[in-house]
XYZ file of C-alpha atoms in Angstrom:
394
model
C 11.308 1.064 -3.881
C 11.181 -0.051 -0.558
C 12.323 -3.822 -0.691
C 12.579 -4.537 3.327
C 8.372 -4.320 2.799
C 6.626 -7.267 3.684
C 2.789 -7.323 4.402
C 1.137 -4.618 2.516
C -2.268 -3.303 3.683
C -5.048 -1.978 1.335
C -7.881 0.043 2.737
C -10.952 1.856 1.022
C -10.321 5.150 0.912
C -13.730 6.327 0.654
C -15.013 5.094 4.566
C -10.779 5.578 6.023
C -11.036 7.902 8.284
C -14.048 8.477 10.739
C -14.432 12.257 9.011
C -16.359 10.894 6.414
C -20.240 9.947 6.002
C -20.943 6.466 6.366
C -22.976 4.605 3.856
C -24.289 1.137 3.578
C -20.864 -0.161 1.359
C -18.695 0.494 4.153
C -20.251 -2.226 5.720
C -20.146 -4.686 2.382
C -17.198 -6.844 2.034
C -15.293 -6.934 -1.893
C -15.431 -10.936 -2.537
C -13.825 -12.153 -5.535
C -15.424 -14.072 -8.209
C -13.000 -15.398 -10.822
C -11.281 -12.516 -11.873
C -13.555 -10.110 -10.857
C -14.049 -8.054 -7.610
C -16.935 -7.537 -6.189
C -19.238 -5.516 -3.776
C -22.424 -5.965 -3.233
C -23.024 -8.347 -6.606
C -21.905 -5.438 -8.736
C -17.895 -5.752 -9.955
C -15.900 -3.283 -8.261
C -12.254 -1.310 -9.379
C -9.511 -0.968 -6.831
C -7.513 2.032 -7.811
C -6.069 4.590 -6.440
C -2.846 5.852 -4.736
C 0.482 4.509 -2.670
C 0.639 6.202 0.403
C 3.451 3.714 2.095
C 3.710 6.675 4.989
C 0.574 6.768 6.858
C 2.117 4.429 10.112
C 5.797 5.412 9.830
C 7.250 8.331 8.680
C 11.007 9.220 7.630
C 10.732 12.603 5.850
C 10.138 14.624 8.648
C 11.781 15.844 12.063
C 9.089 16.438 14.275
C 8.928 19.393 16.873
C 11.110 18.626 19.897
C 9.460 16.279 22.462
C 7.401 13.909 19.630
C 9.098 10.030 18.935
C 11.674 10.692 16.410
C 14.241 8.098 15.933
C 16.942 9.940 14.615
C 19.220 6.901 13.016
C 15.823 6.290 10.472
C 14.614 9.707 10.567
C 11.574 7.865 12.182
C 8.667 9.143 13.107
C 4.829 9.186 13.444
C 3.104 11.436 10.604
C 0.423 13.721 12.250
C -3.404 13.043 12.154
C -3.715 16.119 10.342
C -1.430 14.750 7.574
C -2.987 11.391 6.784
C -6.580 12.987 7.333
C -5.498 15.877 4.073
C -4.021 12.901 1.767
C -7.814 11.223 2.627
C -9.549 14.035 1.157
C -6.780 14.414 -1.445
C -7.564 10.866 -2.650
C -11.464 11.843 -2.457
C -10.595 14.506 -4.362
C -9.362 12.524 -6.896
C -11.461 10.178 -6.869
C -9.353 7.413 -5.091
C -10.773 3.577 -4.133
C -7.962 2.465 -2.534
C -5.149 2.986 -1.002
C -1.949 0.171 -0.893
C 0.161 1.723 2.076
C 3.153 -0.485 3.207
C 3.575 0.740 6.980
C 0.621 -0.254 8.102
C 1.254 -3.228 7.866
C 5.161 -4.038 8.756
C 6.300 -1.901 10.958
C 9.372 -3.723 12.954
C 12.440 -2.794 13.580
C 12.936 0.465 15.474
C 11.611 1.876 18.318
C 8.882 3.497 17.278
C 7.278 0.089 14.996
C 4.980 -1.692 16.368
C 7.492 -4.435 16.763
C 10.454 -3.169 17.836
C 12.282 -5.985 18.772
C 11.205 -10.006 18.395
C 8.556 -10.751 20.752
C 8.203 -7.334 21.704
C 5.290 -4.711 21.013
C 4.899 -0.853 21.185
C 0.960 -0.557 21.682
C 1.194 3.425 20.545
C 2.262 2.876 17.145
C -0.903 1.186 16.989
C -2.399 4.805 16.535
C -1.876 6.447 13.502
C -2.155 2.814 12.191
C -5.968 3.008 13.379
C -6.577 6.841 12.720
C -5.797 5.294 8.612
C -8.261 2.431 9.299
C 0.825 1.211 7.040
C 7.812 2.147 8.215
C 10.451 0.304 6.975
C 11.443 -2.694 8.413
C 10.430 -6.220 6.960
C 12.495 -9.887 6.223
C 15.962 -8.392 7.067
C 14.731 -7.809 10.043
C 12.432 -10.634 10.656
C 16.209 -12.628 9.774
C 18.174 -10.582 12.364
C 16.551 -10.952 14.917
C 17.830 -14.946 14.703
C 20.967 -13.926 13.928
C 20.411 -13.553 10.139
C 22.746 -10.883 9.213
C 22.101 -10.338 5.706
C 22.667 -7.007 3.981
C 20.100 -5.423 1.880
C 22.275 -4.204 -0.797
C 24.485 -7.045 -0.962
C 22.007 -10.261 -1.156
C 23.260 -13.654 -0.577
C 21.244 -16.872 -0.816
C 21.282 -16.446 2.941
C 18.133 -14.340 2.221
C 15.811 -16.614 0.971
C 16.125 -17.999 4.868
C 13.196 -15.438 5.048
C 10.452 -18.222 3.258
C 12.285 -21.463 4.426
C 13.585 -21.141 7.872
C 10.792 -22.827 10.004
C 12.187 -19.802 13.017
C 11.397 -16.834 10.994
C 8.927 -17.868 8.685
C 6.964 -18.737 12.373
C 7.622 -15.000 13.838
C 6.017 -14.000 10.814
C 3.097 -15.864 11.663
C 2.937 -14.041 15.428
C 3.367 -10.517 14.166
C 0.562 -11.249 11.792
C -1.531 -12.443 14.432
C -0.852 -9.580 16.584
C -1.473 -7.043 13.666
C -4.978 -8.320 12.188
C -6.422 -9.114 15.337
C -6.248 -5.388 16.794
C -8.882 -3.973 17.760
C -9.486 -0.154 16.059
C -9.827 1.819 18.570
C -11.973 4.235 16.769
C -14.306 1.930 15.220
C -14.113 -0.824 17.518
C -13.520 -3.173 15.116
C -10.406 -5.607 14.073
C -8.719 -5.803 11.296
C -9.768 -9.060 10.306
C -13.083 -7.433 10.860
C -13.259 -3.848 9.586
C -14.787 -4.373 5.715
C -12.299 -1.133 4.334
C -9.021 -2.974 4.869
C -10.215 -5.898 2.194
C -7.528 -7.505 0.942
C -3.583 -8.295 2.754
C -0.713 -8.137 0.164
C 2.099 -10.626 1.684
C 4.867 -8.251 0.678
C 6.158 -5.957 -1.244
C 8.386 -6.810 -3.941
C 9.432 -9.637 -2.329
C 11.563 -12.052 -4.533
C 15.238 -13.583 -3.853
C 19.333 -12.596 -3.835
C 18.662 -10.843 -7.434
C 16.291 -7.941 -7.761
C 13.797 -9.170 -9.833
C 14.240 -12.676 -9.708
C 10.495 -13.965 -8.172
C 12.271 -16.333 -6.485
C 9.629 -16.382 -3.722
C 8.688 -20.252 -2.735
C 5.631 -21.006 -3.546
C 4.788 -23.025 -0.683
C 5.485 -19.934 1.346
C 3.155 -17.894 -0.512
C 1.242 -20.676 -0.211
C 1.163 -20.716 4.133
C 0.898 -17.265 4.389
C -1.830 -16.291 2.232
C -4.112 -19.553 4.270
C -2.980 -18.048 7.285
C -4.548 -14.842 6.433
C -7.668 -15.917 5.702
C -7.422 -18.980 8.747
C -7.736 -15.234 10.888
C -9.107 -12.779 8.320
C -11.627 -15.198 6.416
C -13.292 -12.587 4.635
C -10.422 -10.706 3.592
C -8.860 -11.149 0.198
C -5.038 -11.897 -0.631
C -2.040 -10.259 -2.530
C 1.041 -12.028 -3.918
C 3.617 -9.443 -3.343
C 6.127 -11.285 -5.442
C 7.587 -8.556 -7.810
C 5.840 -9.625 -10.871
C 3.944 -13.200 -11.639
C 5.364 -16.126 -10.476
C 3.684 -18.715 -12.934
C 3.992 -20.955 -9.894
C 1.681 -19.465 -7.255
C -1.142 -19.123 -9.879
C -2.568 -22.194 -8.945
C -2.447 -21.557 -5.477
C -6.076 -21.292 -3.881
C -5.503 -18.983 -1.166
C -4.167 -16.191 -3.625
C -6.502 -13.560 -5.138
C -4.680 -11.268 -7.209
C -1.532 -10.911 -8.640
C 0.621 -7.620 -9.181
C 3.184 -6.019 -11.340
C 5.086 -3.126 -10.681
C 5.892 -0.643 -13.923
C 9.113 1.276 -13.647
C 8.856 2.271 -16.505
C 5.506 2.197 -17.455
C 4.729 -0.854 -20.283
C 2.262 -1.792 -21.852
C 3.236 -4.655 -23.403
C 4.370 -6.050 -19.712
C 0.893 -4.957 -18.368
C -1.135 -6.960 -21.766
C 0.980 -10.504 -20.546
C 0.786 -10.022 -17.092
C -3.656 -9.679 -17.883
C -3.448 -12.100 -19.861
C -1.012 -14.924 -17.597
C -3.393 -13.521 -15.153
C -6.873 -14.406 -16.520
C -5.528 -17.712 -18.033
C -5.689 -18.968 -14.237
C -8.890 -16.867 -13.695
C -7.664 -14.509 -11.126
C -7.094 -11.033 -10.280
C -4.490 -8.334 -11.608
C -3.478 -5.111 -10.540
C -0.828 -2.695 -11.057
C 0.260 -2.624 -7.623
C 2.624 0.644 -8.541
C 3.391 2.766 -11.771
C 5.157 5.787 -12.131
C 2.952 8.780 -13.110
C 5.313 11.626 -14.171
C 4.900 12.602 -17.512
C 8.972 12.619 -18.662
C 9.623 9.057 -16.905
C 10.186 7.285 -20.641
C 8.469 3.914 -21.295
C 5.194 4.357 -22.507
C 2.833 7.282 -22.467
C 0.538 8.054 -18.998
C -2.147 8.312 -21.420
C -1.686 5.077 -23.428
C -1.198 3.400 -20.302
C -4.605 4.376 -19.072
C -6.628 3.465 -22.392
C -5.243 0.495 -22.321
C -6.560 -0.461 -18.816
C -9.975 2.029 -19.296
C -10.587 0.141 -22.063
C -10.282 -3.553 -20.366
C -13.665 -2.323 -18.139
C -15.994 -3.059 -20.963
C -15.137 -6.408 -21.814
C -16.864 -9.080 -19.784
C -13.611 -10.179 -17.814
C -11.114 -7.591 -17.566
C -8.906 -9.584 -14.845
C -7.382 -5.761 -14.835
C -9.480 -4.495 -11.444
C -7.369 -1.304 -10.859
C -3.768 0.531 -10.144
C -2.076 2.328 -7.635
C 0.380 5.402 -9.225
C 3.680 6.508 -6.752
C 3.086 8.195 -4.542
C 1.395 10.692 -2.524
C 2.326 13.254 -0.776
C 0.668 16.375 0.533
C 1.875 19.350 3.042
C 3.537 19.410 6.836
C 0.282 19.260 8.367
C -0.121 21.193 11.280
C 2.136 23.455 8.567
C -0.487 23.432 5.458
C 2.371 26.223 3.945
C 4.523 23.193 3.054
C 4.787 20.453 1.625
C 7.200 17.511 2.189
C 9.177 16.159 0.623
C 10.480 12.276 -0.197
C 14.128 12.874 -0.922
C 14.722 12.645 -4.730
C 12.204 10.611 -5.664
C 11.291 11.550 -8.866
C 7.458 9.518 -8.615
C 6.610 11.988 -5.558
C 3.384 13.334 -5.927
C 2.362 16.477 -4.027
C -0.808 17.493 -4.943
C -1.822 21.467 -5.135
C 1.955 22.165 -5.573
C 1.677 25.032 -7.550
C 5.671 25.055 -8.684
C 5.067 21.953 -10.727
C 5.655 22.410 -14.587
C 2.842 22.437 -17.115
C 3.592 19.392 -17.821
C 3.048 18.031 -14.274
C 0.517 19.946 -13.517
C -2.126 18.597 -16.780
C 0.025 15.054 -15.373
C -2.013 15.009 -12.093
C -4.773 16.042 -14.053
C -4.707 12.838 -16.103
C -4.486 10.742 -12.922
C -7.433 12.271 -11.337
C -9.733 11.615 -14.700
C -8.695 8.234 -14.802
C -9.126 7.422 -10.700
C -12.798 8.821 -12.274
C -13.101 6.677 -15.192
C -12.338 3.544 -13.121
C -15.581 4.219 -11.405
C -17.298 4.999 -14.033
C -17.664 8.905 -14.165
C -16.805 11.338 -16.384
C -14.270 14.145 -14.878
C -12.382 16.826 -16.419
C -8.512 17.389 -16.174
C -9.227 20.190 -13.230
C -7.486 19.448 -10.268
C -9.856 20.913 -7.350
C -8.229 22.792 -4.815
C -8.047 20.278 -1.286
C -7.989 21.972 2.000
C -5.675 21.678 4.329
C -6.232 19.406 6.535
C -9.706 18.944 6.199
C -12.590 18.387 8.420
C -11.761 17.154 12.207
C -9.716 18.145 14.885
C -7.416 16.789 17.234
C -4.257 16.872 13.883
C -1.360 18.113 15.493
C 1.196 16.197 17.455
C -0.907 15.505 20.205
C -1.131 11.775 21.167
């Protein structure tokens, strides 16, 4: 997982690109009422996928002449790849996308902020089209001469949360992102209802992975600042796990945890803890493959789905890790994400029967979370789907 991501962004998949028909729901804002999410006064769920590469990717070497930063293997995904991902998720029944590189893009020449105070407006093009690469707290620290090795963490990493200059730098970045006006929609990221929540980070913590050592004061300041810029947006605590000191914060709406492997006991404990604070919980990431250990995918889903039939389910949804499609405009070759066993290539006929069955189960669950019953089939999705100008032209 990418420990360096700082700000995640979640968008409504059904209204995320101009290729999809407008609806009245697109104009409504998701709101929180206690431990429930509401859209248009009705309870709303937010299940879908992690598609981290929508803003910047490291898995494809583009054609010669296209933007590419070899040291990080960084390139912009084509609009065709983004569009196909949206079409896949609509076919799968997803409502939401959790995408890290739409939110934080710093530290390399193709990033939104390649260096402190330097802005690359071209990076907004793919972010706008997705309507979120690598980079994050280590870059913000490095910008101020604080060099921390991500593979050998020390207490210095806490300066990201406590150093006033670094915190202000991060807030400057947040303001630039949220106040940007999307050239395709004519709305700022603060105004666009299809961007319904901002997450303070991805798997945030302190010197020890999973220690949840994120100061409550920092989480309170960042979430309050997001809401000052975008009053109608929800905020998600990006700490890896539930930090009890964050639960009373009025500016945090949603809490999250990740499940590697799937663990129903942990899931139930998280839901109980967050429910007691009258807030919302989501499973921000989980492994979907059938042979990766932990509790079965079917029992994990059953636990979440059964809670939706209660008055106060607390858990509003989940996002599997992670979706990839074809290397559009090449619709015959799937993009491979290194050796990540949790990568889902929807429509890949080379998968084993067990994996194909699991993908069908994921799709069935995503529809179930919307109150719709479907079988375990996996309908074909055209590549890339509607819209023209889907290649590398920028």
